[in-house]
Amino acid sequence: MKKILVPVDGSAESKKAVAQAVSIAKKFESEVSLFTVVEVENDVVMTEFGIAVSSEYAGVRDTLIKIKTESSEKMLDAIVASLDCTGVTVKKLIKVGSAHPEIAEEAANGKYDLIVMGHRGLNPVKRFFMGSVAKRVIEDAPCSVLIVKE
C-alpha cells in the first residue's frame, strides 16, 4: 500500500480520517494525498442580499473559486500542522468541481491503493437530497475505502 487518498472537507470526521491515514502511512511507508474539492455552482450565485445572479456576471464565479481555494489551502495547512507527519510524505491537492466525481476521478487517475475518508461531511442538506459523498465514493472507488467515524 503505497498511495493513500484522503478527501478532506474540514469536518471533524475528515480530520480524524487524516490522522488515521497518517498512522497507516507510517506503518506501510505510504504517501498521503490530502484532497479537497472547491464546490461552486455553475449557473446561479446568491449575492449577500439573497438575490440570484448569473455566476458569470462580473466574474463572481472566478472570485468565489479564488476565495474558496485560498481557504482550502489554509485548512489543509492547518490540518498538516496539527499532526505528527514525521516520515510521511504528505501532498495537498485542490480541485474545482463536485466532491464525489472529483474524488473518484483522482482515485482512478492517481492509482491510489486506499481512500480514507470521514463518514459524514459538513453539508447535511446535500446529504439529505443527494446521499452521502462517502456512500457514493464506496460505490465508484477503484480501490479499497476505509470509512472513519467520529
Short mmCIF file of C-alpha atoms in Angstrom, two decimals:
data_model
loop_
_atom_site.label_atom_id
_atom_site.label_comp_id
_atom_site.label_asym_id
_atom_site.label_seq_id
_atom_site.Cartn_x
_atom_site.Cartn_y
_atom_site.Cartn_z
CA MET A 1 0.00 0.00 0.00
CA LYS A 2 1.96 2.96 -1.31
CA LYS A 3 -0.59 5.70 -2.01
CA ILE A 4 -3.43 6.86 0.25
CA LEU A 5 -6.04 9.44 -0.81
CA VAL A 6 -7.81 11.38 1.94
CA PRO A 7 -10.77 13.56 0.91
CA VAL A 8 -10.94 16.47 3.36
CA ASP A 9 -13.74 19.00 3.90
CA GLY A 10 -12.73 20.41 7.28
CA SER A 11 -15.27 18.37 9.25
CA ALA A 12 -14.25 16.62 12.47
CA GLU A 13 -14.59 13.25 10.76
CA SER A 14 -12.36 14.24 7.85
CA LYS A 15 -9.71 15.42 10.32
CA LYS A 16 -9.90 12.05 12.07
CA ALA A 17 -9.55 10.39 8.65
CA VAL A 18 -6.33 12.33 8.04
CA ALA A 19 -4.94 11.20 11.39
CA GLN A 20 -5.87 7.59 10.60
CA ALA A 21 -4.30 7.80 7.14
CA VAL A 22 -1.05 9.22 8.56
CA SER A 23 -0.98 6.37 11.10
CA ILE A 24 -1.42 3.80 8.32
CA ALA A 25 1.16 5.57 6.18
CA LYS A 26 3.77 5.34 8.94
CA LYS A 27 3.27 1.58 9.18
CA PHE A 28 3.37 0.94 5.43
CA GLU A 29 5.70 3.78 4.38
CA SER A 30 2.92 5.20 2.22
CA GLU A 31 2.41 8.61 0.66
CA VAL A 32 -0.69 10.53 1.78
CA SER A 33 -2.55 12.93 -0.53
CA LEU A 34 -4.97 15.28 1.17
CA PHE A 35 -7.64 16.12 -1.38
CA THR A 36 -10.28 18.80 -1.16
CA VAL A 37 -12.83 19.93 -3.69
CA VAL A 38 -13.87 23.55 -4.14
CA GLU A 39 -17.54 23.43 -4.99
CA VAL A 40 -19.07 26.44 -6.74
CA GLU A 41 -22.41 26.29 -8.51
CA ASN A 42 -22.14 26.94 -12.24
CA ASP A 43 -25.47 28.52 -13.01
CA VAL A 44 -26.59 30.85 -10.24
CA VAL A 45 -24.92 32.51 -7.30
CA MET A 46 -26.71 34.18 -4.40
CA THR A 47 -25.47 37.65 -3.56
CA GLU A 48 -25.06 38.83 0.02
CA PHE A 49 -28.55 40.32 -0.32
CA GLY A 50 -30.12 36.98 -1.28
CA ILE A 51 -30.53 37.91 -4.95
CA ALA A 52 -29.79 35.24 -7.56
CA VAL A 53 -27.50 36.37 -10.37
CA SER A 54 -25.76 34.57 -13.20
CA SER A 55 -22.48 33.17 -11.89
CA GLU A 56 -20.74 34.56 -14.94
CA TYR A 57 -21.85 38.07 -14.00
CA ALA A 58 -18.82 40.28 -13.24
CA GLY A 59 -16.54 37.33 -12.56
CA VAL A 60 -18.42 36.29 -9.44
CA ARG A 61 -17.73 32.60 -10.02
CA ASP A 62 -13.99 33.15 -10.54
CA THR A 63 -13.81 35.27 -7.41
CA LEU A 64 -15.63 32.60 -5.39
CA ILE A 65 -13.28 29.92 -6.67
CA LYS A 66 -10.24 32.02 -5.72
CA ILE A 67 -11.58 32.73 -2.21
CA LYS A 68 -12.60 29.11 -1.59
CA THR A 69 -9.29 27.79 -2.94
CA GLU A 70 -7.29 30.07 -0.63
CA SER A 71 -9.47 28.98 2.31
CA SER A 72 -8.97 25.32 1.38
CA GLU A 73 -5.18 25.77 1.24
CA LYS A 74 -5.21 27.26 4.74
CA MET A 75 -7.42 24.43 6.02
CA LEU A 76 -5.08 21.75 4.63
CA ASP A 77 -2.01 23.56 6.01
CA ALA A 78 -3.63 23.73 9.46
CA ILE A 79 -4.53 20.03 9.43
CA VAL A 80 -1.00 19.02 8.45
CA ALA A 81 0.47 21.34 11.11
CA SER A 82 -1.72 19.75 13.78
CA LEU A 83 -0.37 16.22 13.18
CA ASP A 84 2.95 14.48 13.61
CA CYS A 85 3.66 13.63 9.97
CA THR A 86 7.30 12.73 10.62
CA GLY A 87 8.48 10.25 8.00
CA VAL A 88 5.34 10.60 5.87
CA THR A 89 5.19 12.38 2.53
CA VAL A 90 2.02 14.48 2.54
CA LYS A 91 0.73 16.11 -0.64
CA LYS A 92 -2.08 18.66 -0.78
CA LEU A 93 -4.40 18.64 -3.79
CA ILE A 94 -7.28 21.01 -4.55
CA LYS A 95 -9.71 20.62 -7.44
CA VAL A 96 -12.75 22.61 -8.53
CA GLY A 97 -15.92 20.63 -9.15
CA SER A 98 -18.30 18.33 -7.32
CA ALA A 99 -16.93 16.19 -4.48
CA HIS A 100 -17.96 12.67 -5.45
CA PRO A 101 -16.92 12.65 -9.12
CA GLU A 102 -13.68 14.52 -8.41
CA ILE A 103 -12.71 12.06 -5.65
CA ALA A 104 -13.48 9.06 -7.87
CA GLU A 105 -11.51 10.57 -10.76
CA GLU A 106 -8.50 11.41 -8.60
CA ALA A 107 -8.52 7.91 -7.07
CA ALA A 108 -8.52 6.30 -10.52
CA ASN A 109 -6.06 8.64 -12.23
CA GLY A 110 -3.69 8.74 -9.27
CA LYS A 111 -3.66 4.94 -8.93
CA TYR A 112 -4.29 5.06 -5.18
CA ASP A 113 -4.30 1.88 -3.11
CA LEU A 114 -6.65 3.18 -0.42
CA ILE A 115 -9.12 6.01 0.22
CA VAL A 116 -9.55 7.03 3.86
CA MET A 117 -12.47 9.36 4.48
CA GLY A 118 -14.94 10.52 7.07
CA HIS A 119 -18.41 9.03 7.31
CA ARG A 120 -20.16 12.38 7.26
CA GLY A 121 -19.04 15.75 5.95
CA LEU A 122 -20.02 19.32 6.61
CA ASN A 123 -23.13 19.53 4.44
CA PRO A 124 -26.22 17.74 5.86
CA VAL A 125 -28.56 19.37 3.30
CA LYS A 126 -26.72 17.89 0.32
CA ARG A 127 -26.57 14.54 2.11
CA PHE A 128 -30.36 14.58 2.55
CA PHE A 129 -31.08 15.29 -1.12
CA MET A 130 -28.20 13.52 -2.86
CA GLY A 131 -26.94 10.87 -0.45
CA SER A 132 -23.63 10.92 1.33
CA VAL A 133 -20.43 11.51 -0.59
CA ALA A 134 -18.87 8.58 1.30
CA LYS A 135 -21.58 6.20 0.11
CA ARG A 136 -21.16 7.28 -3.49
CA VAL A 137 -17.35 7.05 -3.30
CA ILE A 138 -17.60 3.50 -1.91
CA GLU A 139 -19.79 2.52 -4.86
CA ASP A 140 -17.46 4.01 -7.51
CA ALA A 141 -13.99 3.73 -5.98
CA PRO A 142 -11.34 1.82 -7.95
CA CYS A 143 -9.67 0.79 -4.67
CA SER A 144 -10.49 -0.06 -1.06
CA VAL A 145 -12.18 2.60 1.07
CA LEU A 146 -11.78 2.98 4.83
CA ILE A 147 -14.57 5.00 6.45
CA VAL A 148 -13.71 6.76 9.71
CA LYS A 149 -16.50 7.61 12.15
CA GLU A 150 -16.29 10.32 14.79
#
